[in-house]
CSV table of C-alpha atoms and ligand atoms in Angstrom, one decimal:
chain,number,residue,atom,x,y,z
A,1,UNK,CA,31.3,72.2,111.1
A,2,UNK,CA,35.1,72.0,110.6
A,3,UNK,CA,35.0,68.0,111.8
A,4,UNK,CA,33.5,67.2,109.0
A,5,UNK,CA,36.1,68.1,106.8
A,6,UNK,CA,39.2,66.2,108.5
A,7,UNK,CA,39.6,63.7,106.1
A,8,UNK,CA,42.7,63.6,104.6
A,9,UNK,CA,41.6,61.8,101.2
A,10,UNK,CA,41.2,64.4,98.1
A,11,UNK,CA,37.6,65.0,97.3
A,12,UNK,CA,36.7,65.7,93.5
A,13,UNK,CA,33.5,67.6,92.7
A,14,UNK,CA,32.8,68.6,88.8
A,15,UNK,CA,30.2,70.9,88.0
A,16,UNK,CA,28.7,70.5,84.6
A,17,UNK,CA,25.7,72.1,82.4
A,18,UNK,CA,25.5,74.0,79.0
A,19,UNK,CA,27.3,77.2,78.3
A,20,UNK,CA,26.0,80.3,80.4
A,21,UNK,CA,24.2,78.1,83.3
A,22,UNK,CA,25.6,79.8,86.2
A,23,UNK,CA,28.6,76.8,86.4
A,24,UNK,CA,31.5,79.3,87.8
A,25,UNK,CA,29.5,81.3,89.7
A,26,UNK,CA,28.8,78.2,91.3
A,27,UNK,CA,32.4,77.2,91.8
A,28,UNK,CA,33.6,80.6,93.2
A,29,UNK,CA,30.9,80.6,96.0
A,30,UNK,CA,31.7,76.8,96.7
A,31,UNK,CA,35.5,77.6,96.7
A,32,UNK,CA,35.2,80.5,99.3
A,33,UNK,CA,32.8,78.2,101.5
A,34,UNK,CA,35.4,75.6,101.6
A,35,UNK,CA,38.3,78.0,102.4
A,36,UNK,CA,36.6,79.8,104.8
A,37,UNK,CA,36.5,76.5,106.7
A,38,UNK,CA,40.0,76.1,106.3
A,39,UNK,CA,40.0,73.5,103.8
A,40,UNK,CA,42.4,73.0,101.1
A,41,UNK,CA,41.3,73.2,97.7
A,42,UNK,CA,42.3,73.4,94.1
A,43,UNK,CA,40.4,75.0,91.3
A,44,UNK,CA,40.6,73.5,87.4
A,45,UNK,CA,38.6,74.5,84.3
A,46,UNK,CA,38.4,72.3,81.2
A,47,UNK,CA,39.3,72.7,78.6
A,48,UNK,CA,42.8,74.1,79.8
A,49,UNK,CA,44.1,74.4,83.2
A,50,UNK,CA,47.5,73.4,82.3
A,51,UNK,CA,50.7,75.2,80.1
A,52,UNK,CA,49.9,72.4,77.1
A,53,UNK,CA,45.9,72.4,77.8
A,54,UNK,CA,45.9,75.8,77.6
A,55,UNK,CA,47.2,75.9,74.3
A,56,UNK,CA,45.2,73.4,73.2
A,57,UNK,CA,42.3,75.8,74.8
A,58,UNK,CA,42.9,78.2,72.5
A,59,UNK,CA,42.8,75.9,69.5
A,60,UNK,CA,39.4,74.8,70.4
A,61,UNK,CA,37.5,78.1,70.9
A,62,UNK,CA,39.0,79.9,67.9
A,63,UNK,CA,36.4,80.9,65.9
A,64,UNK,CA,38.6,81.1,63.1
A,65,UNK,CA,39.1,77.4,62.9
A,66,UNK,CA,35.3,77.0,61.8
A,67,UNK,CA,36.7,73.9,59.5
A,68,UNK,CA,37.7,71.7,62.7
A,69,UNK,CA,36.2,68.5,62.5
A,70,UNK,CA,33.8,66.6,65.5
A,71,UNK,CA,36.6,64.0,66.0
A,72,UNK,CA,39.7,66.5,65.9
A,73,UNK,CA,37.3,68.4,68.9
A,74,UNK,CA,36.9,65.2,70.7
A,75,UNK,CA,40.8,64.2,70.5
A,76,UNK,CA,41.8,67.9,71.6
A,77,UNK,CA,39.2,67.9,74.7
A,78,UNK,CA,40.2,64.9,75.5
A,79,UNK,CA,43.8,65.7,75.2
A,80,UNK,CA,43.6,68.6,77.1
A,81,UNK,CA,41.9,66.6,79.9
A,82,UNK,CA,44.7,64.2,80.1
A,83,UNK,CA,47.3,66.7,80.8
A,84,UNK,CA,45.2,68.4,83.4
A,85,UNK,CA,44.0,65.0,84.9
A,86,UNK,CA,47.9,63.6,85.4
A,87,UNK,CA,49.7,67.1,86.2
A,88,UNK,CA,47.1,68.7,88.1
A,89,UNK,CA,44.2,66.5,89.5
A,90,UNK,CA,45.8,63.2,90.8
A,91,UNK,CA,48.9,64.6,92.3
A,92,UNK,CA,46.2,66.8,94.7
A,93,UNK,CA,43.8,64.5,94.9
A,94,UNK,CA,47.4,62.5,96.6
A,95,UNK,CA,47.7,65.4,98.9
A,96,UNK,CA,44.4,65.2,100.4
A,97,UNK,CA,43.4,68.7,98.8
A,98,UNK,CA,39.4,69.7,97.5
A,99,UNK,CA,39.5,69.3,93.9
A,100,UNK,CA,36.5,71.6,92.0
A,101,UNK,CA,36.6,71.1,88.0
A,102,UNK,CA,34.4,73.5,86.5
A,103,UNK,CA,33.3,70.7,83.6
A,104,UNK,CA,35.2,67.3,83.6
A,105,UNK,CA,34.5,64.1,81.0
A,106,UNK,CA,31.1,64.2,81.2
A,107,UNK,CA,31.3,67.5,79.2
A,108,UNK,CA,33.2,65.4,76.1
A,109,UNK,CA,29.7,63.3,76.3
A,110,UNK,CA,27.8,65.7,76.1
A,111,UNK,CA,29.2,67.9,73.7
A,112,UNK,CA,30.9,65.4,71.4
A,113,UNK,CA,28.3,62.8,71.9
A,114,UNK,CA,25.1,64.3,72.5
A,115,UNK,CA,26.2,67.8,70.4
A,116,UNK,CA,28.1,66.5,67.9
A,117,UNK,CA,26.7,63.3,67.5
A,118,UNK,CA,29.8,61.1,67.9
A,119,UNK,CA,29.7,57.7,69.1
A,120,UNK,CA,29.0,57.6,72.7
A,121,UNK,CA,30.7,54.4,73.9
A,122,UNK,CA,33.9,55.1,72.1
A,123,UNK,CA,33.8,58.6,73.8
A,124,UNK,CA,33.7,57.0,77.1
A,125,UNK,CA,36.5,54.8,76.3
A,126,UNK,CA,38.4,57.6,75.1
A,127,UNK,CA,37.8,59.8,78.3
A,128,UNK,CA,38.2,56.9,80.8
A,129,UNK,CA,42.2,56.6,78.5
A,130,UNK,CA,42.3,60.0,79.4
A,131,UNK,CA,41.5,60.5,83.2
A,132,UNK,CA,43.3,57.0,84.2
A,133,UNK,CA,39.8,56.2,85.2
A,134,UNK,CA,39.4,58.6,87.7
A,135,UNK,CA,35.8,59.8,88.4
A,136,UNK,CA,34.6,62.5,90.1
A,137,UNK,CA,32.8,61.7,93.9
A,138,UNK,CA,29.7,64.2,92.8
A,139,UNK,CA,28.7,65.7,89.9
A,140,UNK,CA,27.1,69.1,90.3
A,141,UNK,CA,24.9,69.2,87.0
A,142,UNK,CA,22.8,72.9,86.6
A,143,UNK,CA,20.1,72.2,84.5
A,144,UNK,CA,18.8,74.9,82.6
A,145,UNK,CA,16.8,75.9,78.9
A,146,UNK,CA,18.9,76.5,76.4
A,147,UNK,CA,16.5,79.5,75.9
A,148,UNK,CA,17.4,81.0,79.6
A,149,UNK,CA,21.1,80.5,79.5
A,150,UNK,CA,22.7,83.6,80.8
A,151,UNK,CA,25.2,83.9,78.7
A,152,UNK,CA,24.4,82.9,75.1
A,153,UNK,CA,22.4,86.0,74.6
A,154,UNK,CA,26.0,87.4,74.2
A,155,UNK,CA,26.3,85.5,71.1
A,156,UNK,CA,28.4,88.1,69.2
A,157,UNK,CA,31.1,87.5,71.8
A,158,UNK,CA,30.3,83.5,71.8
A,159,UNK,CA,33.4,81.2,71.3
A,160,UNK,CA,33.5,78.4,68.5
A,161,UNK,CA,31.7,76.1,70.7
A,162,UNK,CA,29.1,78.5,72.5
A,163,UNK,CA,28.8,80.0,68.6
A,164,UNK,CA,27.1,76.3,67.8
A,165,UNK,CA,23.3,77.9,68.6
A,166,UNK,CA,20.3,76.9,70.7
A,167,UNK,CA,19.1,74.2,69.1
A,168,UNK,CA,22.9,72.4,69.7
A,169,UNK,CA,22.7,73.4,73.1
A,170,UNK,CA,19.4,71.4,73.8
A,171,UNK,CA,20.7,68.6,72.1
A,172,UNK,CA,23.7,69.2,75.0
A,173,UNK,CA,21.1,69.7,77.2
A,174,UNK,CA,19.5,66.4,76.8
A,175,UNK,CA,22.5,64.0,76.6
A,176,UNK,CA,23.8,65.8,80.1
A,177,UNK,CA,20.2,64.8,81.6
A,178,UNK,CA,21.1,61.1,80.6
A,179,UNK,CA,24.0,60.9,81.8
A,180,UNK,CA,22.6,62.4,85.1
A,181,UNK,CA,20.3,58.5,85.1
A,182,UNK,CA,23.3,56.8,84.0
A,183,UNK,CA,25.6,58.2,86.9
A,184,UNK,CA,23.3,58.4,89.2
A,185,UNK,CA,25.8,57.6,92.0
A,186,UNK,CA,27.5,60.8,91.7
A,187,UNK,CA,25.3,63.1,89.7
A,188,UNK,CA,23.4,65.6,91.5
A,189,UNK,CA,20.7,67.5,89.1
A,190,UNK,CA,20.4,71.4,90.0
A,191,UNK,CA,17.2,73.3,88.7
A,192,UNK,CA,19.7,76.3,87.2
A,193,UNK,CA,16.8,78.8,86.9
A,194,UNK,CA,16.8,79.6,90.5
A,195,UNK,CA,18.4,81.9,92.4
A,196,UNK,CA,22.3,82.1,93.2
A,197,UNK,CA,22.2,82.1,96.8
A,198,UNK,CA,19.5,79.2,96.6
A,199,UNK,CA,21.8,76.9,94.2
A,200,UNK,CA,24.5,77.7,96.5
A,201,UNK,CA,23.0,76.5,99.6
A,202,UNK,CA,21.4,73.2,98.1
A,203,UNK,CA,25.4,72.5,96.8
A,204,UNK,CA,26.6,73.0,100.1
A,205,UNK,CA,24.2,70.9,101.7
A,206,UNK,CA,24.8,67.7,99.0
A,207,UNK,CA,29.0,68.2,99.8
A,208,UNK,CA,28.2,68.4,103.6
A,209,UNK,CA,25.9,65.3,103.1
A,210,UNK,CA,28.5,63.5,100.9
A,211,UNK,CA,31.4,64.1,103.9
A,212,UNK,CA,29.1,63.1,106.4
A,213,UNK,CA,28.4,60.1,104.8
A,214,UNK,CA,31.5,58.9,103.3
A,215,UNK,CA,34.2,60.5,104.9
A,216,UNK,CA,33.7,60.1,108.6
B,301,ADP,P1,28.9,79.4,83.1
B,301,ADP,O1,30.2,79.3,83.9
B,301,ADP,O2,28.1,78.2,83.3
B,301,ADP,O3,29.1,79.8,81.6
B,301,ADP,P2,28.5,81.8,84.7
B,301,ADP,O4,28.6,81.4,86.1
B,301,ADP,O5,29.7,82.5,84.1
B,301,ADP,O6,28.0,80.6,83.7
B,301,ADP,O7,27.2,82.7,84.6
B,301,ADP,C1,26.8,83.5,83.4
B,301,ADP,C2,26.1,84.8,83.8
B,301,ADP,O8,24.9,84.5,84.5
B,301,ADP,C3,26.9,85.6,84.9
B,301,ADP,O9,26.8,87.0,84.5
B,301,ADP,C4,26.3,85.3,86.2
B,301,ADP,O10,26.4,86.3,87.1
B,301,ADP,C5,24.9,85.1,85.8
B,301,ADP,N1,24.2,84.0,86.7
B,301,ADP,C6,24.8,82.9,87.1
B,301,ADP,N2,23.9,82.1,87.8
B,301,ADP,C7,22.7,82.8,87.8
B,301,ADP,C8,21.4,82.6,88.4
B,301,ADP,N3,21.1,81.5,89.1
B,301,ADP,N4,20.5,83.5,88.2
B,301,ADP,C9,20.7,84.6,87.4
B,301,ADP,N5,21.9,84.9,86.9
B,301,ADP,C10,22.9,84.0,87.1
């Protein structure tokens, strides 16, 4: 098992889906996996994940700023993302270390795009500005009802984003499962409604595939 991860090239794996589909319960158990096997690895979240993203976090979930307009969302997302991608992401993807982002640009396309209803190729333009083109090698996407999310029944606790309802969550929803044809290279679709440990070991198999296959 351990030969497979003796690369020393930085792997990036995103893990995408609407709010409350089991996305960092998903990256804890596929962070501990890889650590248990001694590999390296380095945990983001969007948006945030750096001293300025943060800050710009916490403009874009407070629910007080109800006013903030689709574009203004898109430029702070996508903002945030550059910081994260240039401090954080490149200089360990250098190193050779395991890169996890729990959501990455296809979230902007989803959510400002498919959400919001924003112009999809300028969004891409604007992300690929962002991330100095970088893309991530696989794309963990858990698909999942708006209906069954896990989380949004907590609605009274919902940020400004989560707070958007059901129905913008299927339109989120449905512009992910797009994207999942368009990328199909590095997209991976996940049924979200199973179990944990089952989503867990289908993840694992697709990265040990992915090494096996491109890494060697
Ligand atoms: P996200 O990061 O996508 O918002 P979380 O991983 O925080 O979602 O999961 C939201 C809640 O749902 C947590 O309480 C988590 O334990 C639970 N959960 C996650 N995945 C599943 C699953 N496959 N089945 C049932 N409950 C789940």
């Amino acid at each position: 098992m351990m030969k497979m991860f003796t690369s020393n090239k930085g792997v990036f794996i995103s893990f995408e889906g609407i709010d409350g589909c089991g996305k960092s319960t998903q990256v804890s158990l596929l962070l501990s996996r890889l650590n248990d096997q001694g590999i390296k690895t380095k945990l983001v979240r969007e948006p945030g994940g750096t001293k300025i993203s943060e800050k710009i976090r916490n403009i874009l979930l407070n629910k007080n700023y109800y006013e903030m307009s689709s574009r203004t969302e898109a430029l702070l997302m996508t903002a945030s993302r550059a910081q994260l991608t240039k401090e954080e992401i490149i200089p360990a993807l250098e190193k050779g270390i395991f890169v996890i982002a729990d959501r990455f640009k296809d979230s902007t396309l989803a959510y400002q795009g498919g959400g919001r209803g924003l112009n999809t190729e300028f969004l891409i333009g604007l992300n690929d500005f962002a991330t100095f083109e970088i893309d991530p090698d696989l794309t963990f996407l858990l698909d999942i009802d708006a209906k069954d999310s896990f989380s949004l029944s907590k609605i009274e606790n919902a940020d400004r984003i989560e707070g958007a309802g059901i129905e913008f969550q299927q339109k989120v929803r449905s512009e992910y499962n797009k994207l999942a044809k368009l990328y199909d290279d590095r997209f991976i679709t996940i049924d979200g409604s199973k179990s944990i440990s089952v989503i867990h070991s289908t993840i694992w198999e697709k990265t040990i595939n992915f090494f096996n296959e491109n890494l060697k």
